[in-house]
């Protein structure tokens, strides 16, 4: 057996293993299609009897190499890349839910996901019940129904920085015979591998730390291969009964640990698209090669900035799980012992206008609708990403109206702190 590499080496080495004389660096297969010598070979591919490439909407060698690297990083059985994190979260749920089904999600999740689950999926006949992860087990489990198909949460929530008790929610999901899906975007597999705590499926917006340079929007779904679909065959007919659109093939029987990812590729990508371009996957792979270095630096810088903010007289509150005494400190020590992420949520004393004046006074740090890349940036969710939500919905989504999201980059931390300092002074 091949030696199992440590995560830092996986970042650099996994996915693309060139054969004799092939390019050392992952090539960009910028081709929509692939050529075969005879018609029968192609027919076997369409029957899913052989594996091979025929059309990039289904599979592409560049994309597959990067998916394999992410699967290895998470310790999963397989992965599928998508054109955005939104597509990843949609497909992750839609792969096992159909009209008339229901699922449960933590209310401390990314605003885009909150809207996707609460508004858009409802129009498809799929209902989501949001629960507050701080409720006790009994109150949360009351949300499960006979037609519930999964539970969804975020390792570290965007933008609030809540830490999700993965083990506890996996236990609850499994008690009800459904998988736990965890969006691991902020933690990345460098700091947390949700499968080790019982999660069944992991999603990513690769747009964030994985790409790391804010060049390409993208997403990923990783399956642990651990959930026993056939043990709950009545709940998951899409995986456990013959697929008429694929010659009566039953995914859970034909593909074992790869059933969920194969179905997502063969059905959802085939019918709905949303693939990333091979070029974007090439860029994502460059980001992944330094993920372990960057994440470490993001966390060191954020820890110093969080400690600085906590001491500042104009700061009303700071949420960063690396701070001793923080509400999520213990959960952070359990799930994220090597560091959490570079994102800090905090509020200034004063009004919403004071927050806006502070952000407008920053010089090096920019106001952008992005998070988790090399450059430090800042955002006020209530006036930007979440502005379509009412104050009540904001609170429901765990976003305080005065919350400023500071995404600490990998610059010299003294420059970051000095910029915050001068903006706090200038906006007095
Ligand atoms: C950004 C983000 C998403 C959405 O991803 P896109 O790549 O922007 O579509 C989903 N989940 C989390 C936690 C995010 O931060």
mmCIF file of N, CA, C and O and ligand atoms in Angstrom, residues 83-87 89 109-110 112-113 152 154 156-158 183-186 203-208 216-219 371 405, ligand 1:
data_model
loop_
_atom_site.group_PDB
_atom_site.id
_atom_site.type_symbol
_atom_site.label_atom_id
_atom_site.label_comp_id
_atom_site.label_asym_id
_atom_site.label_seq_id
_atom_site.Cartn_x
_atom_site.Cartn_y
_atom_site.Cartn_z
ATOM 1 N N UNK A 83 -19.356 24.787 -9.555
ATOM 2 C CA UNK A 83 -18.932 26.109 -9.995
ATOM 3 C C UNK A 83 -19.004 27.156 -8.888
ATOM 4 O O UNK A 83 -18.528 28.270 -9.054
ATOM 5 N N UNK A 84 -19.631 26.828 -7.759
ATOM 6 C CA UNK A 84 -19.692 27.769 -6.629
ATOM 7 C C UNK A 84 -20.013 26.994 -5.356
ATOM 8 O O UNK A 84 -20.476 25.845 -5.418
ATOM 9 N N UNK A 85 -19.808 27.654 -4.234
ATOM 10 C CA UNK A 85 -20.198 27.050 -2.956
ATOM 11 C C UNK A 85 -21.701 26.901 -2.858
ATOM 12 O O UNK A 85 -22.207 25.945 -2.276
ATOM 13 N N UNK A 86 -22.433 27.852 -3.445
ATOM 14 C CA UNK A 86 -23.894 27.763 -3.441
ATOM 15 C C UNK A 86 -24.347 26.483 -4.132
ATOM 16 O O UNK A 86 -25.231 25.779 -3.640
ATOM 17 N N UNK A 87 -23.753 26.209 -5.311
ATOM 18 C CA UNK A 87 -24.116 24.993 -6.047
ATOM 19 C C UNK A 87 -23.769 23.759 -5.218
ATOM 20 O O UNK A 87 -24.531 22.785 -5.192
ATOM 21 N N UNK A 89 -23.704 23.407 -1.902
ATOM 22 C CA UNK A 89 -24.679 23.186 -0.827
ATOM 23 C C UNK A 89 -26.033 22.773 -1.376
ATOM 24 O O UNK A 89 -26.727 21.937 -0.795
ATOM 25 N N UNK A 109 -25.832 29.841 9.855
ATOM 26 C CA UNK A 109 -25.149 29.507 8.604
ATOM 27 C C UNK A 109 -25.069 30.743 7.712
ATOM 28 O O UNK A 109 -25.758 31.731 7.947
ATOM 29 N N UNK A 110 -24.239 30.628 6.701
ATOM 30 C CA UNK A 110 -24.023 31.688 5.710
ATOM 31 C C UNK A 110 -25.368 32.204 5.149
ATOM 32 O O UNK A 110 -26.272 31.406 4.867
ATOM 33 N N UNK A 112 -26.328 33.294 2.278
ATOM 34 C CA UNK A 112 -26.726 32.746 0.979
ATOM 35 C C UNK A 112 -27.334 31.364 1.114
ATOM 36 O O UNK A 112 -28.309 31.020 0.432
ATOM 37 N N UNK A 113 -26.777 30.566 2.015
ATOM 38 C CA UNK A 113 -27.297 29.227 2.255
ATOM 39 C C UNK A 113 -28.648 29.305 2.965
ATOM 40 O O UNK A 113 -29.577 28.556 2.650
ATOM 41 N N UNK A 152 -28.011 19.891 8.514
ATOM 42 C CA UNK A 152 -26.966 20.715 7.903
ATOM 43 C C UNK A 152 -26.453 21.765 8.890
ATOM 44 O O UNK A 152 -27.243 22.444 9.558
ATOM 45 N N UNK A 154 -22.600 24.485 9.799
ATOM 46 C CA UNK A 154 -21.276 24.989 9.381
ATOM 47 C C UNK A 154 -20.281 24.838 10.525
ATOM 48 O O UNK A 154 -20.569 25.272 11.640
ATOM 49 N N UNK A 156 -17.538 26.474 11.326
ATOM 50 C CA UNK A 156 -17.444 27.822 11.901
ATOM 51 C C UNK A 156 -18.357 28.676 11.034
ATOM 52 O O UNK A 156 -18.185 28.715 9.814
ATOM 53 N N UNK A 157 -19.330 29.324 11.650
ATOM 54 C CA UNK A 157 -20.350 29.978 10.829
ATOM 55 C C UNK A 157 -19.847 31.306 10.254
ATOM 56 O O UNK A 157 -19.084 32.033 10.891
ATOM 57 N N UNK A 158 -20.273 31.564 9.046
ATOM 58 C CA UNK A 158 -20.018 32.829 8.363
ATOM 59 C C UNK A 158 -21.301 33.643 8.406
ATOM 60 O O UNK A 158 -22.309 33.168 7.876
ATOM 61 N N UNK A 183 -20.751 22.174 6.271
ATOM 62 C CA UNK A 183 -20.034 23.122 5.421
ATOM 63 C C UNK A 183 -18.752 23.492 6.168
ATOM 64 O O UNK A 183 -18.793 24.160 7.202
ATOM 65 N N UNK A 184 -17.618 23.042 5.642
ATOM 66 C CA UNK A 184 -16.331 23.180 6.343
ATOM 67 C C UNK A 184 -15.466 24.298 5.744
ATOM 68 O O UNK A 184 -14.247 24.281 5.848
ATOM 69 N N UNK A 185 -16.122 25.263 5.087
ATOM 70 C CA UNK A 185 -15.413 26.324 4.358
ATOM 71 C C UNK A 185 -14.408 27.085 5.225
ATOM 72 O O UNK A 185 -13.250 27.259 4.832
ATOM 73 N N UNK A 186 -14.827 27.565 6.386
ATOM 74 C CA UNK A 186 -13.969 28.439 7.185
ATOM 75 C C UNK A 186 -12.854 27.673 7.897
ATOM 76 O O UNK A 186 -11.746 28.187 8.035
ATOM 77 N N UNK A 203 -19.142 19.969 2.691
ATOM 78 C CA UNK A 203 -19.171 20.862 1.531
ATOM 79 C C UNK A 203 -18.174 22.008 1.750
ATOM 80 O O UNK A 203 -17.757 22.274 2.879
ATOM 81 N N UNK A 204 -17.820 22.647 0.632
ATOM 82 C CA UNK A 204 -16.917 23.792 0.694
ATOM 83 C C UNK A 204 -17.320 24.847 -0.325
ATOM 84 O O UNK A 204 -17.740 24.518 -1.427
ATOM 85 N N UNK A 205 -17.157 26.111 0.072
ATOM 86 C CA UNK A 205 -17.006 27.160 -0.909
ATOM 87 C C UNK A 205 -15.493 27.265 -1.082
ATOM 88 O O UNK A 205 -14.799 27.818 -0.217
ATOM 89 N N UNK A 206 -14.969 26.717 -2.184
ATOM 90 C CA UNK A 206 -13.515 26.755 -2.406
ATOM 91 C C UNK A 206 -13.046 28.160 -2.742
ATOM 92 O O UNK A 206 -11.851 28.451 -2.771
ATOM 93 N N UNK A 207 -14.038 29.037 -3.021
ATOM 94 C CA UNK A 207 -13.804 30.460 -3.266
ATOM 95 C C UNK A 207 -12.968 31.105 -2.161
ATOM 96 O O UNK A 207 -12.283 32.098 -2.400
ATOM 97 N N UNK A 208 -13.051 30.556 -0.952
ATOM 98 C CA UNK A 208 -12.475 31.197 0.228
ATOM 99 C C UNK A 208 -11.027 30.723 0.423
ATOM 100 O O UNK A 208 -10.219 30.874 -0.462
ATOM 101 N N UNK A 216 -11.151 32.715 -8.066
ATOM 102 C CA UNK A 216 -12.141 31.838 -8.700
ATOM 103 C C UNK A 216 -13.234 31.413 -7.733
ATOM 104 O O UNK A 216 -12.951 30.895 -6.653
ATOM 105 N N UNK A 217 -14.476 31.621 -8.157
ATOM 106 C CA UNK A 217 -15.607 31.117 -7.383
ATOM 107 C C UNK A 217 -15.705 29.611 -7.649
ATOM 108 O O UNK A 217 -15.574 29.174 -8.794
ATOM 109 N N UNK A 218 -15.901 28.826 -6.593
ATOM 110 C CA UNK A 218 -16.001 27.374 -6.773
ATOM 111 C C UNK A 218 -16.498 26.689 -5.518
ATOM 112 O O UNK A 218 -16.577 27.295 -4.446
ATOM 113 N N UNK A 219 -16.856 25.417 -5.665
ATOM 114 C CA UNK A 219 -17.340 24.656 -4.510
ATOM 115 C C UNK A 219 -16.947 23.198 -4.608
ATOM 116 O O UNK A 219 -16.437 22.743 -5.643
ATOM 117 N N UNK A 371 -14.364 37.185 1.612
ATOM 118 C CA UNK A 371 -13.846 36.816 2.916
ATOM 119 C C UNK A 371 -12.844 35.697 2.678
ATOM 120 O O UNK A 371 -12.915 34.998 1.670
ATOM 121 N N UNK A 405 -17.627 42.105 10.085
ATOM 122 C CA UNK A 405 -16.855 40.895 9.801
ATOM 123 C C UNK A 405 -15.487 41.307 9.281
ATOM 124 O O UNK A 405 -15.389 41.952 8.239
HETATM 125 C C1 LIG B 1 -19.156 31.959 0.645
HETATM 126 C C2 LIG B 1 -19.795 30.815 1.325
HETATM 127 C C3 LIG B 1 -20.729 30.002 0.660
HETATM 128 C C4 LIG B 1 -21.151 30.284 -0.760
HETATM 129 O O1 LIG B 1 -20.105 30.049 -1.604
HETATM 130 P P1 LIG B 1 -19.892 30.781 -3.039
HETATM 131 O O2 LIG B 1 -18.630 30.177 -3.492
HETATM 132 O O3 LIG B 1 -19.838 32.252 -2.795
HETATM 133 O O4 LIG B 1 -21.066 30.403 -3.882
HETATM 134 C C5 LIG B 1 -21.236 28.930 1.339
HETATM 135 N N1 LIG B 1 -20.894 28.661 2.617
HETATM 136 C C6 LIG B 1 -20.008 29.435 3.285
HETATM 137 C C7 LIG B 1 -19.652 29.096 4.692
HETATM 138 C C8 LIG B 1 -19.427 30.522 2.669
HETATM 139 O O5 LIG B 1 -18.544 31.289 3.336
#
